[in-house]
Each structure stands twice: as C-alpha cells, then as structure tokens.
Coordinates of C-alpha atoms in Angstrom, one line a residue:
X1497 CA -25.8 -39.0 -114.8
X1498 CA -23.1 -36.6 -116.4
X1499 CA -22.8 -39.4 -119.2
X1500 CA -26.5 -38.8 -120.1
X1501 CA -26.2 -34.8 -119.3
X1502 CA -23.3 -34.5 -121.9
X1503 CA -25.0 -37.2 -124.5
X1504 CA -28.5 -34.6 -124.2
X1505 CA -26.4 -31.3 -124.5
X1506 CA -24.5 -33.0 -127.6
X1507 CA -27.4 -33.9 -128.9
X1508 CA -29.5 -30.5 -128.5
X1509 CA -25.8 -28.8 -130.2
X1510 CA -26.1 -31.1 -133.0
X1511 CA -29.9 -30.4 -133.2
X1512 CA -29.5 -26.8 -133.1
X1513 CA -26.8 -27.6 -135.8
X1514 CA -29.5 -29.1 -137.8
X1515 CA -32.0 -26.2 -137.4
X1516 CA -29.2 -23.7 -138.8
X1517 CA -28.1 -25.2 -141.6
X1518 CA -31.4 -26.2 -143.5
X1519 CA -33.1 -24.5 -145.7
X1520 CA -36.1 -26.9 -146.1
X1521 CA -39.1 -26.1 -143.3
X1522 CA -39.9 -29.7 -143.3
X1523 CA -36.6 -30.3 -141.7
X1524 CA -35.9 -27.4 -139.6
X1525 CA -39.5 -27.9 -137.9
X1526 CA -38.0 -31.8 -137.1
X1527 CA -35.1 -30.3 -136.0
X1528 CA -37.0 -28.0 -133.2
X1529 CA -38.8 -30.8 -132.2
X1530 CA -36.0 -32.4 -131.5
X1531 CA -34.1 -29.7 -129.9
X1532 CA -37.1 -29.1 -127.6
X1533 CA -37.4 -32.6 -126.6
X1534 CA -33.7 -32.4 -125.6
X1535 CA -33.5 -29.0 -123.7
X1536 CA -36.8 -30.2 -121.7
X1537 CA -34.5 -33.0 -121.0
X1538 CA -31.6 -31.3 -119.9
X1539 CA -34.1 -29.1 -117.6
X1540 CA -35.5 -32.5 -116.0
X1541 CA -32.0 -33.8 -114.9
X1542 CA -31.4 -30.8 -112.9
X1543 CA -34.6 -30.7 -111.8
X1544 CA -37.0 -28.4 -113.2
X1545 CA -39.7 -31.3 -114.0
X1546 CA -42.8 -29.0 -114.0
X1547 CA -40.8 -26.3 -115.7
X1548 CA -39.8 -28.9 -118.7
X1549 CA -43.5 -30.3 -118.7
X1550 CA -44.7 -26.3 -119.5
X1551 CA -42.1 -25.7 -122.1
X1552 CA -42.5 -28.7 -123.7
X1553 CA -46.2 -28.4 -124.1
X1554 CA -45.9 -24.5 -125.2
X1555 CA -42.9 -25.5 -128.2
X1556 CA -45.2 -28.3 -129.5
X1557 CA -47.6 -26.2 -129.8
X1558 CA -45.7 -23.1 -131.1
X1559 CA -43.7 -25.2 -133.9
X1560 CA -47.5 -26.9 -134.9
X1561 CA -48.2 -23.3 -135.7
X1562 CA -45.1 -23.0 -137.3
X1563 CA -44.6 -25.6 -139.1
X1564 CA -47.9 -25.7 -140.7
X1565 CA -47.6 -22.1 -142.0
X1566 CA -44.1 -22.8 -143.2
X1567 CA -45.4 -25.8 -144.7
X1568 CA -48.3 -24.4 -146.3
X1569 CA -45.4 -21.0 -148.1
X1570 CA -43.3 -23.9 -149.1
X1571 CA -44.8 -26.0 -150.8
X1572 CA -41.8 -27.9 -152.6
X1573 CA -41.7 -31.1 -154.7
X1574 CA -38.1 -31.9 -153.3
X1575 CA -37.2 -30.4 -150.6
X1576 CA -33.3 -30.4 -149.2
X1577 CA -32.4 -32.6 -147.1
X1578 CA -29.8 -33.4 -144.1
X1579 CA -28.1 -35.2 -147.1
X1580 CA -27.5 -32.8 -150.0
X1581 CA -24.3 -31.5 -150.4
X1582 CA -24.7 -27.8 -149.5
X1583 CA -26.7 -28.5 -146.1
X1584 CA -24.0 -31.1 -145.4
X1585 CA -21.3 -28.7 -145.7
X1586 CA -22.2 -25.7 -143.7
X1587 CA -23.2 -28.3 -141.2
X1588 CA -19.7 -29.0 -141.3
X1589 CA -18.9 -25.4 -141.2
X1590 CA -21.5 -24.9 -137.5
X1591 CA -19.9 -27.7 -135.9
X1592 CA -16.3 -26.5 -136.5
X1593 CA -17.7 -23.2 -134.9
X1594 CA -18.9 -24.6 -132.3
X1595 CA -15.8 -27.1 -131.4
X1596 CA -13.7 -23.9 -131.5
X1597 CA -15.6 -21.7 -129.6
X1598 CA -16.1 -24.7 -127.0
X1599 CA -12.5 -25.5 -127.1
X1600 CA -11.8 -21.9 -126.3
X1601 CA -14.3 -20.7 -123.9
X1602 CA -15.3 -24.4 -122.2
X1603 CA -11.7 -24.0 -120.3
X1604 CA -13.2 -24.0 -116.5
X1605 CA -16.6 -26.2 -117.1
X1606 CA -16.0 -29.9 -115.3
X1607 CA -18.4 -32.2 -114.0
X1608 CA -18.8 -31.3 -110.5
X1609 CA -20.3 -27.9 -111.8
X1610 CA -23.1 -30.0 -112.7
X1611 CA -25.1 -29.6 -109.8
X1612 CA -29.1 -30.2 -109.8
X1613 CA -31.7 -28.1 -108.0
X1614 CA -32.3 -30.8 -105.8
X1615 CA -28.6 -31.5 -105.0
X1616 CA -29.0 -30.1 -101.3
X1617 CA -32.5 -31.5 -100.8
X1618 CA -31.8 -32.1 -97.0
X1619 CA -31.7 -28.1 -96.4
X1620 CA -34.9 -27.4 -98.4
X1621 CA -38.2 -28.0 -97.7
X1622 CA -39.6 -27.7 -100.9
X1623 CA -38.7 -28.8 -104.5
X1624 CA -36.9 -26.2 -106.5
X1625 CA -38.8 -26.3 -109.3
X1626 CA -42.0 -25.6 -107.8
X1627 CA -40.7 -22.9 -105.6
X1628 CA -39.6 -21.3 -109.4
X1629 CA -43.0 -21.4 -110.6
X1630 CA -44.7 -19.3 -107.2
X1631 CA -41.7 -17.0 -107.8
X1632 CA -42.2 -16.7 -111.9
X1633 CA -46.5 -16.1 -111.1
X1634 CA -45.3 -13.8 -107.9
X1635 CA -42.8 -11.8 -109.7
X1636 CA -43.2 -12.5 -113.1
X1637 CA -47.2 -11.6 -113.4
X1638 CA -46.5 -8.5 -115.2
X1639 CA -44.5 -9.9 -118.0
X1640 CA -46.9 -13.0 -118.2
X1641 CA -49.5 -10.2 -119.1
X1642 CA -47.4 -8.6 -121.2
X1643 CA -46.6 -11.6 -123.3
X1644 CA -49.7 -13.1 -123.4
X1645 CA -51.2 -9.9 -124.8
X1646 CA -47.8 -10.2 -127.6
X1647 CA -49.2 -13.5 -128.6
X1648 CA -52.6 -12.3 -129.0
X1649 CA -51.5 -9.2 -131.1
X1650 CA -49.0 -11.9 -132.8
X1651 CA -52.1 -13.8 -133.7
X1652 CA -54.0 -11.1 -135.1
X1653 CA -51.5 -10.1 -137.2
X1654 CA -50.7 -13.5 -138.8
X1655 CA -54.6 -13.9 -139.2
X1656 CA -54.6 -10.1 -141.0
X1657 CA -51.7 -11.1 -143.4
X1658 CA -53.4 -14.4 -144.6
X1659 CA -57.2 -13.6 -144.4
X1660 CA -57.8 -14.0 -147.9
X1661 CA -57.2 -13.9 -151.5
X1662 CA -58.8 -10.2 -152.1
X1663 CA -58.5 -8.9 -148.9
X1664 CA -55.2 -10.2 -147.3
X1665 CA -51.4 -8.7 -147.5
X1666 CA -50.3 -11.8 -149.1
X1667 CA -52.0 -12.5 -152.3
X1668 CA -49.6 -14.2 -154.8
X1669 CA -47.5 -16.1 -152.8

C-alpha cells in the first residue's frame, strides 16, 4: 500500500508540475484533471471515500467551467505543448525545486507515518470519513453558507464581464 501511496503523491507532484509550467489552457486544464484524480486518490487510501467522491465531483465540475472559458479566451492554432522546449525546461526547473525542498525538509517522513483513518478501526464505531462529514455540516455550516453565497456572487460576476458584445466589460478580447 505505501508503494501505490508514494506512486499517487509522485504522480499528483509531477501533475502539479505540469499545471505550473504550461502556458497553454488546453494542457493545464488536463493537468488538473489529472491532479484531482490523483489527490481523490490519495484521500481514498487513507480513507476519506465519501470525502474524495465530493471533491472529485465538485473539481470536475469547477475545471468544466474553467476550462471552457479558458478555452473559449484562447483560442490558439498551436498551442504549447508538454514538448516544446521552453515548457520542458522550467519543468525541469519545478522538479529540481521540489527534489531540493523534499530532500531538505522530507528528513523525518517514513512509512509507518502513513497511517489511514481506519487504521484503529477496532476502537471506533464508526468510519472516519463519515464522522468528518457530520462534523464539517455541524461545525462547518457557517462557512458552507458563506461559500456558497462566494460562488454565487463568483457567478454573477463572470456572467456580468461576458454578457455581451455592447453591454459586457470584455468587448475586444
């Protein structure tokens, strides 16, 4: 199991990677899906199933949004790609960053720190995940409200800025 944790965190690093360095939306919004799909997975093998299930469902449909307005700005014949020579090297350039700042900081991290939420299952007597989601709707109500009503405002302002040609912020783009 700590094989396939380390093979998903190295792959979400390298996603993240991926994300940073290119300049193309096309790519980038390939590269979150990617990274999403692999953080949901990290979440399920320590076992936050219902939490990765909600996340993954809410970044799919965030980066849709996303990616089809980014897509829509950018509308480029030939976009860069992971192979081009100036994504390629500060790719280069993120994962030397991060192998230094892994090699310097990852000193105490070993695999018996690994441990799952349902690691002491005996001593529970519910799963750990769902006793996180009562506590996030118990405690967390308020900022639920508060960030639903963000998204909402979010909305109407992205609607505002591309309502039309006459009457919209962004006219000549």
């Amino acid at each position: 199991m700590s094989y396939f944790m380390s093979l998903l965190l190295l792959g979400l690093v390298l996603g993240l990677v991926a994300v940073a360095s290119n300049p193309s939306p096309y790519f980038a919004a390939l590269g979150l899906v990617a990274v999403s799909g692999l953080g949901c997975g990290v979440l399920v093998g320590h076992g936050g199933s219902f939490l990765s299930l909600v996340l993954f469902l809410i970044y799919l449909g965030g980066m849709l949004v996303v990616f089809a307005y980014s897509a829509a700005l950018a509308a480029e014949p030939y976009p860069e790609s992971w192979g081009n020579r100036s994504v390629a090297g500060s790719m280069v350039v993120y994962v030397g960053v991060v192998a230094l700042f892994s090699g310097v900081l990852g000193g105490g991290w070993y695999e018996s720190s690994w441990v799952s939420v349902d690691e002491f299952s005996e001593f529970s007597v519910f799963r750990g995940d769902v006793g996180g989601v009562a506590v996030m709707y118990s405690f967390g109500g308020g900022m639920l409200v508060i960030s639903a009503w963000v998204l909402l405002l979010t909305l109407f302002v992205v609607l505002e800025l591309t309502r039309g040609l006459s009457r919209g912020t962004l006219r000549a783009v």
